[in-house]
């Protein structure tokens, strides 16, 4: 009952309330990003959701458009400014995803939505992460986030898909808040983003 009916209802209620409560913060960072990084303020990218359906995920922008002499974008590490690092370390860049949750593309808790280009690389077990809506946070995020290997992430994703409960979701939400407060597992080693998934051996 929870997985098929109440989970979506709770997503709608909580995401709507969160948007209303956090509106001053959303407006503040919209203006700060506009001033410090320029336009566009939002990072928009296609991601696969429930049953592999493609949707646009929205985040606050954290990188500059700095380029080399040939006009090519500089590596992520050089484009991620100090201000951008603060936004990421506090997970403020993820807040616009509340719109994705309200729209039904995402859930508060679920496997994180990954890149579309990874779809052909999943094995049969890994594909099951798309049996549910992707989440703002999930079991992998409270157990290491970007510090995990891809295989470990997928194991947590499938474990979540097979064991969705109301109390389990509440536990993940509370532990996520603690992780954000401690700023744990934001980056993978010395990299500012997780290395690309190239398929499991």
Coordinates of C-alpha atoms in Angstrom, one line a residue:
X1 CA 0.0 0.0 0.0
X2 CA 2.8 2.4 0.9
X3 CA 4.9 1.7 -2.2
X4 CA 2.0 1.9 -4.7
X5 CA -0.2 4.6 -3.2
X6 CA 0.9 6.5 -0.1
X7 CA 4.6 7.1 -1.1
X8 CA 3.5 9.3 -4.1
X9 CA 1.0 11.2 -1.9
X10 CA 3.6 11.9 0.7
X11 CA 6.0 13.1 -2.0
X12 CA 3.5 15.6 -3.2
X13 CA 2.7 16.9 0.2
X14 CA 6.3 17.1 1.5
X15 CA 7.8 18.6 -1.7
X16 CA 5.0 21.3 -1.8
X17 CA 5.6 22.2 1.8
X18 CA 9.4 22.2 1.4
X19 CA 9.1 24.6 -1.6
X20 CA 7.0 27.0 0.4
X21 CA 9.2 26.8 3.5
X22 CA 12.5 27.1 1.5
X23 CA 11.3 29.7 -0.9
X24 CA 13.4 32.5 0.7
X25 CA 16.5 30.3 0.5
X26 CA 15.7 29.4 -3.1
X27 CA 15.3 33.0 -4.1
X28 CA 18.5 34.0 -2.2
X29 CA 20.7 31.4 -4.0
X30 CA 19.0 32.2 -7.3
X31 CA 20.2 35.8 -7.0
X32 CA 23.7 34.8 -5.6
X33 CA 24.3 32.3 -8.5
X34 CA 23.1 34.9 -11.0
X35 CA 25.6 37.4 -9.6
X36 CA 28.6 35.1 -9.1
X37 CA 28.2 32.6 -11.9
X38 CA 25.9 34.3 -14.3
X39 CA 23.2 32.7 -16.5
X40 CA 21.8 30.2 -16.7
X41 CA 21.2 29.8 -13.0
X42 CA 19.8 26.3 -13.3
X43 CA 21.6 23.2 -14.6
X44 CA 19.3 21.2 -16.7
X45 CA 20.0 17.7 -18.0
X46 CA 18.1 14.6 -19.3
X47 CA 17.9 11.7 -16.9
X48 CA 16.1 8.4 -16.9
X49 CA 13.3 7.9 -14.4
X50 CA 10.6 5.4 -13.7
X51 CA 10.7 2.6 -16.3
X52 CA 13.5 4.4 -18.1
X53 CA 11.3 7.4 -19.0
X54 CA 13.5 10.4 -19.8
X55 CA 12.9 13.7 -17.9
X56 CA 14.8 16.9 -17.3
X57 CA 16.4 17.2 -13.9
X58 CA 16.9 20.7 -12.4
X59 CA 19.7 21.7 -10.1
X60 CA 21.4 25.0 -9.2
X61 CA 24.4 25.7 -11.3
X62 CA 27.8 25.3 -9.5
X63 CA 30.4 25.7 -12.2
X64 CA 31.6 28.6 -14.3
X65 CA 31.9 28.7 -18.0
X66 CA 35.7 29.2 -17.9
X67 CA 37.4 28.1 -21.2
X68 CA 40.9 27.7 -22.5
X69 CA 42.4 29.7 -25.4
X70 CA 40.8 27.4 -27.9
X71 CA 37.3 28.0 -26.5
X72 CA 37.0 24.6 -24.8
X73 CA 35.6 24.3 -21.3
X74 CA 38.2 23.8 -18.6
X75 CA 38.1 20.6 -16.5
X76 CA 35.4 20.4 -13.9
X77 CA 38.0 20.9 -11.1
X78 CA 38.9 24.3 -12.5
X79 CA 35.4 25.4 -13.2
X80 CA 34.1 24.6 -9.7
X81 CA 34.5 27.8 -7.8
X82 CA 34.7 28.2 -4.1
X83 CA 31.1 29.4 -4.1
X84 CA 30.1 26.3 -6.1
X85 CA 31.9 24.0 -3.6
X86 CA 29.9 25.6 -0.8
X87 CA 26.6 25.0 -2.7
X88 CA 27.5 21.4 -3.3
X89 CA 28.9 20.6 0.1
X90 CA 25.6 21.8 1.7
X91 CA 23.5 20.0 -1.1
X92 CA 21.8 23.4 -1.8
X93 CA 22.3 22.7 -5.5
X94 CA 19.9 19.8 -5.2
X95 CA 16.9 21.9 -3.9
X96 CA 15.4 22.6 -7.4
X97 CA 14.8 18.9 -7.7
X98 CA 11.8 19.5 -5.4
X99 CA 10.0 20.6 -8.6
X100 CA 10.9 17.3 -10.2
X101 CA 9.4 15.5 -7.2
X102 CA 6.2 17.6 -7.3
X103 CA 5.9 16.9 -11.0
X104 CA 6.1 13.2 -10.4
X105 CA 9.4 12.6 -12.2
X106 CA 11.2 11.9 -8.9
X107 CA 10.5 10.8 -5.3
X108 CA 12.0 12.1 -2.1
X109 CA 13.7 8.7 -1.6
X110 CA 14.9 6.4 -4.3
X111 CA 17.9 5.5 -6.4
X112 CA 19.6 8.7 -7.7
X113 CA 18.9 9.5 -11.4
X114 CA 22.0 8.9 -13.4
X115 CA 23.0 9.8 -17.0
X116 CA 21.0 8.6 -20.0
X117 CA 24.2 7.3 -21.7
X118 CA 24.5 4.7 -18.9
X119 CA 21.3 2.9 -19.8
X120 CA 22.8 0.4 -22.3
X121 CA 25.6 -0.4 -19.8
X122 CA 23.4 -1.8 -17.0
X123 CA 23.2 -5.5 -16.5
X124 CA 19.7 -7.1 -15.7
X125 CA 20.0 -6.6 -12.0
X126 CA 21.2 -2.9 -12.3
X127 CA 18.3 -2.1 -14.6
X128 CA 15.9 -2.8 -11.7
X129 CA 16.8 0.6 -10.2
X130 CA 14.3 2.0 -12.8
X131 CA 11.5 0.0 -11.3
X132 CA 10.8 2.9 -9.0
X133 CA 11.0 6.7 -9.3
X134 CA 14.5 8.1 -8.8
X135 CA 15.1 10.0 -5.5
X136 CA 16.5 13.2 -4.1
X137 CA 18.3 10.9 -1.7
X138 CA 18.6 7.1 -1.3
X139 CA 20.1 4.2 0.5
X140 CA 23.4 4.7 -1.4
X141 CA 23.6 8.3 -0.4
X142 CA 23.5 7.5 3.4
X143 CA 26.1 4.8 3.0
X144 CA 28.9 6.7 1.2
X145 CA 27.4 8.6 -1.7
X146 CA 30.2 9.5 -4.1
X147 CA 32.8 7.6 -2.0
X148 CA 31.2 4.3 -3.1
X149 CA 32.2 2.3 -6.1
X150 CA 29.5 1.9 -8.9
X151 CA 28.9 -1.7 -8.0
X152 CA 28.3 -0.8 -4.3
X153 CA 25.9 2.0 -5.3
X154 CA 23.9 -0.4 -7.5
X155 CA 23.8 -3.0 -4.7
X156 CA 22.2 -0.4 -2.4
X157 CA 19.8 0.7 -5.1
X158 CA 18.5 -2.8 -5.7
X159 CA 18.3 -3.4 -1.9
X160 CA 16.1 -0.3 -1.7
X161 CA 13.9 -1.4 -4.6
X162 CA 13.3 -4.7 -2.9
X163 CA 12.6 -3.2 0.6
X164 CA 10.5 0.0 0.3
X165 CA 8.8 0.8 3.6
X166 CA 7.5 4.0 5.2
X167 CA 9.8 3.6 8.2
X168 CA 12.7 2.9 5.9
X169 CA 12.1 6.1 4.0
X170 CA 11.9 8.1 7.2
X171 CA 15.2 6.6 8.3
X172 CA 16.9 7.5 5.0
X173 CA 15.6 11.1 5.1
X174 CA 16.8 11.6 8.7
X175 CA 20.2 10.1 8.0
X176 CA 20.5 12.2 4.8
X177 CA 20.0 15.4 6.9
X178 CA 22.8 14.2 9.2
X179 CA 25.1 13.5 6.3
X180 CA 24.4 16.9 4.8
X181 CA 25.1 18.6 8.1
X182 CA 28.5 16.7 8.4
X183 CA 29.2 17.2 4.6
X184 CA 30.2 13.6 4.1
X185 CA 30.7 11.8 0.8
X186 CA 30.2 14.8 -1.5
X187 CA 33.1 14.1 -3.7
X188 CA 34.7 10.9 -5.0
X189 CA 38.3 11.0 -3.7
X190 CA 40.0 14.0 -5.1
X191 CA 37.5 14.4 -8.0
X192 CA 34.6 16.9 -7.9
X193 CA 32.3 14.4 -9.7
X194 CA 32.0 10.7 -9.7
X195 CA 34.0 8.9 -12.4
X196 CA 32.0 7.7 -15.4
X197 CA 30.3 4.3 -15.3
X198 CA 31.7 2.1 -18.0
X199 CA 29.8 -1.1 -17.2
X200 CA 30.3 -3.8 -14.7
X201 CA 32.9 -6.6 -15.2

